[in-house]
Coordinates of C-alpha atoms and ligand atoms in Angstrom, one line a residue:
M21 CA 83.7 87.8 100.0
D22 CA 86.7 90.0 99.4
T23 CA 90.0 88.3 100.0
K24 CA 93.0 89.9 101.7
V25 CA 96.6 88.6 101.6
V26 CA 98.7 89.3 104.7
K27 CA 102.5 88.9 104.9
F28 CA 104.4 88.9 108.2
G29 CA 108.1 89.7 108.2
G30 CA 110.7 88.1 110.4
S31 CA 110.4 90.4 113.4
S32 CA 106.6 90.0 113.3
L33 CA 107.1 86.2 113.8
A34 CA 110.3 86.2 115.9
D35 CA 108.9 84.6 119.0
A36 CA 105.6 83.4 120.6
A37 CA 104.6 86.8 121.7
Q38 CA 104.9 88.1 118.1
F39 CA 103.0 85.0 116.8
R40 CA 100.1 86.0 119.1
K41 CA 100.0 89.5 117.7
A42 CA 100.1 88.2 114.2
A43 CA 97.3 85.7 114.8
D44 CA 95.1 88.4 116.4
I45 CA 95.6 90.4 113.3
V46 CA 94.7 87.6 110.9
L47 CA 91.7 86.4 112.9
A48 CA 90.3 89.9 113.4
E49 CA 89.0 89.9 109.8
P50 CA 87.6 86.8 108.0
E51 CA 88.8 88.3 104.7
R52 CA 92.4 87.7 105.8
R53 CA 92.4 84.2 104.3
F54 CA 95.9 83.8 102.9
V55 CA 99.0 84.4 105.0
V56 CA 102.6 84.5 103.9
A57 CA 105.2 84.0 106.6
S58 CA 108.9 84.8 106.9
A59 CA 111.4 82.9 109.0
P60 CA 111.8 84.1 112.7
G61 CA 113.8 87.3 112.7
K62 CA 115.6 89.2 115.4
R63 CA 114.0 89.3 118.9
F64 CA 116.4 92.0 120.0
S65 CA 119.0 93.9 118.1
A66 CA 122.0 91.6 118.8
D67 CA 119.9 88.5 117.9
I68 CA 120.6 86.4 114.8
K69 CA 117.9 85.8 112.1
V70 CA 117.0 82.1 111.6
T71 CA 117.8 82.6 107.9
D72 CA 121.4 83.6 108.8
M73 CA 121.7 80.7 111.2
L74 CA 120.6 78.4 108.4
Y75 CA 123.2 79.8 106.0
S76 CA 126.0 79.4 108.5
C77 CA 124.9 76.0 109.6
Y78 CA 124.8 74.8 106.0
E79 CA 128.2 76.3 105.3
L80 CA 129.6 73.9 107.9
A81 CA 127.7 71.0 106.5
A82 CA 128.9 71.8 102.9
K83 CA 132.5 71.8 104.2
G84 CA 131.9 68.4 105.8
E85 CA 132.3 69.8 109.3
D86 CA 130.2 69.0 112.3
F87 CA 127.1 71.1 112.2
S88 CA 125.1 69.5 115.0
A89 CA 125.5 72.3 117.5
A90 CA 124.5 74.9 115.0
F91 CA 121.5 72.9 113.9
A92 CA 120.5 72.3 117.5
A93 CA 120.4 76.1 118.0
I94 CA 118.0 76.4 115.1
E95 CA 115.8 73.6 116.4
E96 CA 115.7 75.4 119.8
R97 CA 114.4 78.6 118.1
F98 CA 111.4 76.7 116.7
N99 CA 110.8 74.5 119.7
S100 CA 110.6 77.4 122.1
I101 CA 108.0 79.1 119.9
I102 CA 106.0 75.8 119.9
A103 CA 106.3 75.4 123.6
D104 CA 105.5 79.0 124.5
L105 CA 102.4 78.9 122.3
G106 CA 101.3 75.7 124.1
L107 CA 101.0 73.7 120.8
S108 CA 101.1 70.0 120.7
L109 CA 102.8 70.1 117.3
S110 CA 106.2 68.3 116.9
L111 CA 108.7 69.1 114.2
E112 CA 111.1 66.3 115.1
K113 CA 110.4 64.5 111.8
E114 CA 111.0 67.7 109.7
F115 CA 114.2 68.4 111.7
S116 CA 115.6 65.0 111.0
D117 CA 114.7 65.1 107.3
I118 CA 116.4 68.6 107.0
K119 CA 119.5 67.5 108.9
N120 CA 119.8 64.5 106.6
A121 CA 119.4 66.8 103.5
F122 CA 122.1 69.1 104.9
A123 CA 124.4 66.1 105.3
H124 CA 123.7 65.2 101.7
R125 CA 124.4 68.8 100.6
A126 CA 120.9 69.6 99.4
G127 CA 122.0 73.2 98.5
R128 CA 122.3 76.6 100.0
D129 CA 118.9 77.7 98.8
Y130 CA 117.2 74.6 100.2
A131 CA 118.9 75.3 103.5
A132 CA 117.8 78.9 103.7
S133 CA 114.3 78.2 102.7
R134 CA 113.7 75.9 105.7
G135 CA 113.2 78.9 108.0
E136 CA 110.0 80.0 106.3
Y137 CA 109.0 76.4 105.8
L138 CA 109.1 75.4 109.5
N139 CA 107.8 78.8 110.7
S140 CA 104.8 78.4 108.4
I141 CA 104.0 74.9 109.7
I142 CA 103.8 76.4 113.2
L143 CA 101.7 79.4 112.2
A144 CA 99.3 77.2 110.2
D145 CA 98.8 75.0 113.2
F146 CA 98.4 77.9 115.6
L147 CA 95.8 79.6 113.3
G148 CA 94.1 76.3 112.3
Y149 CA 94.8 77.2 108.6
N150 CA 95.9 74.9 105.8
F151 CA 99.6 74.8 104.9
V152 CA 100.6 75.1 101.3
D153 CA 104.3 74.4 100.3
P154 CA 105.2 76.9 97.5
A155 CA 107.8 74.4 96.2
G156 CA 105.1 72.9 93.9
Y157 CA 103.6 76.2 92.9
I158 CA 106.1 79.1 92.7
R159 CA 108.2 78.4 89.7
F160 CA 111.5 79.6 88.3
D161 CA 112.6 79.0 84.7
E162 CA 115.8 77.2 83.5
S163 CA 117.8 80.4 83.8
G164 CA 116.7 80.9 87.4
S165 CA 114.3 83.8 86.7
F166 CA 111.0 83.8 88.4
D167 CA 108.2 82.7 86.0
L168 CA 105.0 84.6 86.8
A169 CA 102.9 83.0 84.2
A170 CA 103.8 79.4 85.1
T171 CA 103.3 80.3 88.8
L172 CA 99.9 81.8 88.4
S173 CA 98.7 78.9 86.4
L174 CA 99.6 76.5 89.2
L175 CA 99.0 78.6 92.3
S176 CA 95.6 80.2 91.4
P177 CA 93.7 76.9 91.0
K178 CA 95.3 75.5 94.1
L179 CA 94.4 78.4 96.3
A180 CA 90.9 78.6 94.8
Q181 CA 90.1 75.2 96.4
L182 CA 91.0 76.4 99.9
Q183 CA 89.2 78.6 102.4
N184 CA 92.5 79.7 103.9
A185 CA 96.2 78.8 103.9
V186 CA 99.6 79.8 105.3
I187 CA 102.3 79.8 102.6
P188 CA 106.0 80.1 103.4
G189 CA 107.6 83.1 101.8
F190 CA 111.0 83.4 100.1
Y191 CA 111.2 80.3 97.9
G192 CA 109.8 78.2 95.1
S193 CA 111.4 75.6 92.8
M194 CA 113.3 75.1 89.6
P195 CA 112.1 73.1 86.6
N196 CA 114.0 70.1 88.0
D197 CA 112.2 70.6 91.4
T198 CA 115.2 71.7 93.4
I199 CA 114.4 74.6 95.8
K200 CA 115.3 78.1 94.8
T201 CA 115.0 81.3 96.9
F202 CA 114.5 84.9 95.9
S203 CA 117.2 87.3 97.0
R204 CA 117.2 88.4 100.7
G205 CA 113.9 89.9 101.9
G206 CA 112.1 87.9 99.2
S207 CA 109.1 86.9 101.3
D208 CA 107.7 90.3 100.2
I209 CA 107.7 89.0 96.6
T210 CA 105.9 85.8 97.7
G211 CA 103.2 88.0 99.3
S212 CA 102.8 89.9 96.1
I213 CA 102.5 86.7 94.0
V214 CA 99.9 85.2 96.3
A215 CA 97.9 88.4 96.3
S216 CA 97.9 88.3 92.5
A217 CA 97.1 84.6 92.4
V218 CA 93.9 85.0 94.5
N219 CA 93.1 88.5 93.0
A220 CA 93.1 90.0 96.5
V221 CA 91.5 93.4 97.2
I222 CA 94.6 94.3 99.1
Y223 CA 98.1 93.0 100.0
E224 CA 98.9 93.8 103.6
N225 CA 102.6 93.7 104.4
W226 CA 103.0 93.6 108.2
T227 CA 106.4 94.7 109.5
D228 CA 108.0 96.5 112.4
V229 CA 107.4 100.1 111.3
S230 CA 104.1 102.0 110.8
G231 CA 104.6 102.3 107.1
F232 CA 107.1 103.8 104.7
M233 CA 108.8 106.8 106.2
I234 CA 110.0 109.7 104.1
C235 CA 113.5 108.6 104.8
D236 CA 115.3 105.8 106.6
P237 CA 114.6 106.0 110.3
R238 CA 118.2 104.9 111.0
I239 CA 119.4 108.2 109.5
V240 CA 116.8 110.7 110.5
E241 CA 115.1 110.3 113.9
N242 CA 111.4 109.9 113.7
P243 CA 110.8 110.7 110.1
K244 CA 107.2 111.4 109.0
P245 CA 105.4 108.5 107.5
I246 CA 104.2 108.5 103.9
R247 CA 100.4 108.1 103.7
T248 CA 100.1 107.2 100.1
I249 CA 102.7 106.5 97.4
T250 CA 102.5 105.3 93.9
Y251 CA 104.2 102.1 92.7
R252 CA 106.5 104.1 90.5
E253 CA 107.7 106.3 93.3
L254 CA 108.1 103.3 95.6
R255 CA 110.1 101.4 93.0
E256 CA 112.5 104.3 92.8
L257 CA 112.9 104.4 96.5
A258 CA 113.1 100.6 97.0
Y259 CA 115.7 100.4 94.3
M260 CA 117.8 103.0 96.0
G261 CA 117.8 101.0 99.2
A262 CA 114.7 101.9 101.2
G263 CA 114.6 98.5 102.8
V264 CA 111.0 98.2 103.9
L265 CA 109.8 96.3 100.8
H266 CA 111.8 94.2 98.4
E267 CA 112.2 96.1 95.1
D268 CA 110.8 93.2 93.1
A269 CA 107.6 92.9 95.2
I270 CA 105.9 95.6 93.2
F271 CA 105.5 93.8 89.8
P272 CA 103.0 91.0 90.5
V273 CA 100.5 93.3 92.3
R274 CA 101.1 96.3 90.0
K275 CA 100.1 94.1 87.0
A276 CA 96.9 93.2 88.8
G277 CA 96.3 96.7 90.2
I278 CA 96.2 95.5 93.8
P279 CA 97.2 98.1 96.4
I280 CA 99.8 97.3 99.1
N281 CA 99.3 98.5 102.6
I282 CA 102.5 98.5 104.8
R283 CA 101.4 98.0 108.5
N284 CA 103.0 97.7 111.9
T285 CA 102.4 94.4 113.7
N286 CA 103.2 96.1 117.0
Q287 CA 100.8 99.0 116.4
P288 CA 98.0 97.5 114.3
E289 CA 95.8 100.5 114.8
D290 CA 98.1 102.7 112.7
R291 CA 96.9 103.2 109.2
G292 CA 100.3 102.6 107.6
T293 CA 101.3 103.4 104.0
F294 CA 99.2 102.7 100.9
I295 CA 101.0 101.9 97.7
V296 CA 98.7 102.4 94.7
S297 CA 98.9 102.7 91.0
E298 CA 97.5 106.3 90.7
T299 CA 96.4 108.7 93.4
A300 CA 94.7 112.0 93.3
E301 CA 95.9 112.6 96.8
T302 CA 98.6 115.3 96.8
S303 CA 101.5 114.5 99.0
P304 CA 101.8 117.1 101.9
Y305 CA 105.3 117.9 100.8
I306 CA 106.9 118.5 97.4
I307 CA 108.8 115.3 97.8
T308 CA 107.4 111.9 98.7
G309 CA 110.6 110.2 99.9
I310 CA 114.4 110.1 100.0
A311 CA 116.6 107.0 99.8
G312 CA 120.2 106.3 99.0
K313 CA 123.0 103.7 98.8
K314 CA 126.7 103.7 99.2
G315 CA 129.1 101.8 97.1
F316 CA 129.2 103.5 93.7
S317 CA 132.1 104.5 91.3
V318 CA 132.1 107.0 88.5
I319 CA 134.0 106.6 85.3
Q320 CA 134.8 110.1 84.0
I321 CA 135.5 110.6 80.4
E322 CA 136.6 113.8 78.8
K323 CA 137.1 114.5 75.1
D324 CA 136.8 117.8 73.2
M325 CA 133.7 117.8 71.0
M326 CA 132.5 114.4 72.1
N327 CA 129.1 115.7 71.6
A328 CA 129.6 116.0 67.8
E329 CA 131.0 112.5 67.5
V330 CA 128.4 110.0 66.3
G331 CA 128.2 106.8 68.3
F332 CA 130.4 108.1 71.2
G333 CA 128.0 107.1 73.9
R334 CA 127.3 103.8 72.3
N335 CA 131.1 103.1 72.3
V336 CA 131.3 103.8 76.0
L337 CA 128.4 101.5 76.7
R338 CA 129.9 98.8 74.5
A339 CA 133.0 98.9 76.6
L340 CA 130.8 98.1 79.7
E341 CA 128.8 95.5 77.8
K342 CA 132.0 93.7 76.8
N343 CA 132.8 93.4 80.5
N344 CA 129.3 92.3 81.3
M345 CA 128.4 95.4 83.3
C346 CA 125.3 97.5 83.8
F347 CA 125.3 101.2 84.5
E348 CA 123.2 103.2 86.9
H349 CA 123.3 106.7 85.4
M350 CA 125.1 108.5 82.6
P351 CA 125.0 112.2 82.9
S352 CA 126.8 114.1 80.2
G353 CA 128.1 117.6 79.3
I354 CA 129.4 118.9 76.0
D355 CA 132.9 117.5 76.4
T356 CA 132.4 115.2 79.4
M357 CA 130.5 112.0 80.2
S358 CA 130.3 110.2 83.5
V359 CA 129.1 106.7 83.9
I360 CA 128.0 105.6 87.4
V361 CA 128.4 101.9 88.1
S362 CA 128.2 99.8 91.3
S363 CA 131.7 99.5 92.7
E364 CA 131.2 95.8 93.5
A365 CA 130.6 95.1 89.8
L366 CA 133.6 97.1 88.8
I367 CA 136.1 95.4 91.2
G368 CA 138.7 93.4 89.2
K369 CA 137.5 94.8 85.9
E370 CA 138.9 98.3 86.2
K371 CA 141.8 97.8 83.8
S372 CA 139.8 96.0 81.2
V373 CA 137.0 98.5 81.2
L374 CA 139.4 101.5 80.9
D375 CA 141.4 99.8 78.2
E376 CA 138.3 99.1 76.3
I377 CA 137.1 102.7 76.5
V378 CA 140.5 104.0 75.4
S379 CA 140.6 101.8 72.4
R380 CA 137.0 102.5 71.3
C381 CA 136.7 106.2 72.2
H382 CA 140.3 107.7 72.4
P383 CA 139.4 110.1 75.3
D384 CA 141.6 113.1 76.3
K385 CA 141.1 112.1 79.9
L386 CA 139.8 109.1 81.7
E387 CA 139.6 108.3 85.4
I388 CA 137.7 106.3 88.0
E389 CA 136.5 107.8 91.3
N390 CA 135.3 105.4 94.1
N391 CA 133.4 105.8 97.3
L392 CA 130.4 107.6 96.1
A393 CA 126.9 107.4 97.4
L394 CA 123.7 108.0 95.4
I395 CA 120.7 109.7 96.9
A396 CA 117.3 109.7 95.1
V397 CA 114.8 112.4 95.9
V398 CA 111.5 111.1 94.7
G399 CA 108.1 112.7 94.3
R400 CA 105.2 112.9 92.0
G401 CA 104.7 116.5 93.2
M402 CA 108.1 117.7 91.8
K403 CA 106.9 118.0 88.3
K404 CA 104.4 120.7 89.3
T405 CA 106.7 122.7 91.5
R406 CA 109.4 125.0 90.3
G407 CA 112.8 125.4 91.8
T408 CA 113.1 122.0 93.4
A409 CA 116.6 121.4 92.1
G410 CA 117.6 124.9 93.2
R411 CA 116.4 124.3 96.7
L412 CA 118.0 120.9 96.8
F413 CA 121.4 122.4 95.9
S414 CA 121.1 125.2 98.3
A415 CA 120.3 122.8 101.1
L416 CA 123.4 120.7 100.3
A417 CA 125.6 123.8 99.9
H418 CA 124.4 125.0 103.3
A419 CA 125.4 121.6 104.8
R420 CA 128.8 121.9 103.0
V421 CA 128.2 118.8 101.0
N422 CA 130.0 118.6 97.6
V423 CA 127.6 117.4 94.9
K424 CA 129.5 115.2 92.4
M425 CA 126.7 114.6 90.0
I426 CA 123.0 115.4 89.5
D427 CA 120.6 113.5 87.2
Q428 CA 117.0 114.3 86.8
G429 CA 114.9 111.5 85.3
S430 CA 112.9 112.5 82.2
S431 CA 109.7 111.6 84.0
E432 CA 110.6 114.3 86.6
L433 CA 109.7 111.8 89.2
N434 CA 113.1 111.8 90.7
I435 CA 116.4 113.7 91.1
I436 CA 119.5 111.6 91.7
I437 CA 122.6 113.1 93.3
A438 CA 126.0 111.6 93.9
V439 CA 128.0 112.6 96.9
E440 CA 131.0 111.2 98.7
E441 CA 130.1 108.3 101.0
E442 CA 131.2 110.2 104.1
D443 CA 128.7 112.9 103.3
F444 CA 125.8 110.5 102.8
E445 CA 124.1 110.9 106.2
T446 CA 124.6 114.7 106.3
A447 CA 123.2 115.1 102.8
T448 CA 120.1 113.0 103.5
K449 CA 119.4 115.0 106.7
A450 CA 119.9 118.3 104.9
I451 CA 117.4 117.3 102.2
Y452 CA 114.9 116.1 104.8
D453 CA 115.2 119.3 106.7
M454 CA 114.7 121.5 103.6
F455 CA 111.7 119.7 102.1
V456 CA 109.9 118.4 105.2
L457 CA 110.8 120.2 108.4
T458 CA 111.2 123.7 106.8
A459 CA 108.1 123.2 104.8
E460 CA 106.1 122.9 108.0
K461 CA 107.3 126.1 109.5
Ligands
ADP9 P1 110.5 92.6 107.6 O1 111.4 91.7 108.4 O2 109.1 92.8 108.2 O3 110.4 92.2 106.2 P2 112.4 94.7 107.1 O4 113.5 94.7 108.1 O5 112.7 94.0 105.8 O6 111.1 94.1 107.7 O7 111.9 96.1 106.7 C1 111.6 97.1 107.8 C2 112.8 98.0 108.1 O8 113.1 98.8 107.0 C3 112.5 99.0 109.2 O9 112.6 98.4 110.5 C4 113.5 100.1 109.0 O10 114.6 99.9 109.8 C5 113.9 99.9 107.5 N1 113.7 101.0 106.7 C6 114.6 101.5 105.7 N2 114.1 102.6 105.1 C7 112.9 102.8 105.6 C8 111.9 103.8 105.4 N3 112.0 104.8 104.4 N4 110.7 103.7 106.1 C9 110.6 102.8 107.0 N5 111.5 101.8 107.3 C10 112.6 101.9 106.6
LIG10 N1 114.0 85.2 105.7 C1 114.5 85.7 104.4 C2 115.5 86.8 104.7 O1 115.9 87.0 105.9 C3 113.4 86.3 103.6 C4 112.5 87.4 104.2 O2 112.6 87.6 105.4 O3 111.8 88.1 103.4 O4 116.0 87.4 103.8
MG11 MG1 111.8 92.5 104.6

């Protein structure tokens, strides 16, 4: 029998009503044997995610302050799900163990991981599925990087013995067996790992939108959904902030060639978005998607004839390396070079980076500009179409957006532009209008 792996995000498991929808989805197809669960998310927009409740509760515990009220509020979230589902399960023992561990400062990652741990115990009970704690199977190495090879060698044989299982998302363990989490949104990565471990035919990622939209629905109202997207396109969009799927969730399934299907728990009949390695399906528009992020700075370097100076670029990058910084983009002209970096990484290092560039490169002019946003326009169709950059610029000029930088990847899969942060939303809407709305007229 083909095996499907399904992952439910926080909003899909936020309360008993959502649990019922998720269970209906799982039980509708016997192939849906392995389920990865997030911690309860928001039930309404002002609500607090259980993961955030755990972080703040643990902060009190770590400071030696009284955390019992904060902990009771977390217990209440789980107990109300259990009661509303009519289960006879009790988590009292788990609560008391966790509380004890908090008091003994078991660590921030341990604390955060308990949301998925407890929620998965409830879901396993409700579905009548086995429960598998990823602590023993999803492994990180000494440096804290996820270790795919070690994980697959432990997880594949374990899951091969089971007809079904619920597996908490978001965490695994270090070589010394302490709990370690992925970064926020990391249950998507667990889903991808489990799909790879059982060689699933598909990884279904159930969330609160009917797939990946061409752009962020919080910026453009009711954007069109993307039917099919390649891993490479998606990775560009996810990296640039399209929040639907964690950017690192692509690797494990991509390696195994398993497609991902993003689906809506609240509208299970919708087809959602398919993420695949290759597709012959042409996208209905020249572009596949738009995504962007604020919080970038540009270091501008001018020097006559820099183009002719051997090793100039390397010296600039050495200055960053010396300060332990990565760069995002590095567009250059004949006498100018701009290096785009994350502002967060630059804070506190401005002087030392500039001094280092001056001493290595002796520029004529050197300055930093902050408050930039980057927008990626991504699409496998752009390669085949002429004039995409021209249309992009005219859309932005029309919207009176000043473009600070443009960089086209050599694969012609994406064009990245930098604009001022205050122009971010306007620019995104203008690009959407030009390539999607106008294209339909
Ligand atoms: P989950 O809790 O299920 O993991 P997330 O909140 O992590 O869900 O991701 C889904 C959210 O991603 C949507 O509710 C939406 O607000 C946001 N989002 C950002 N960009 C996009 C996009 N291009 N298409 C769809 N949703 C997007
Ligand atoms: N619960 C974790 C978070 O809020 C992980 C996840 O939902 O994917 O980030
Ligand atoms: Mg998520």
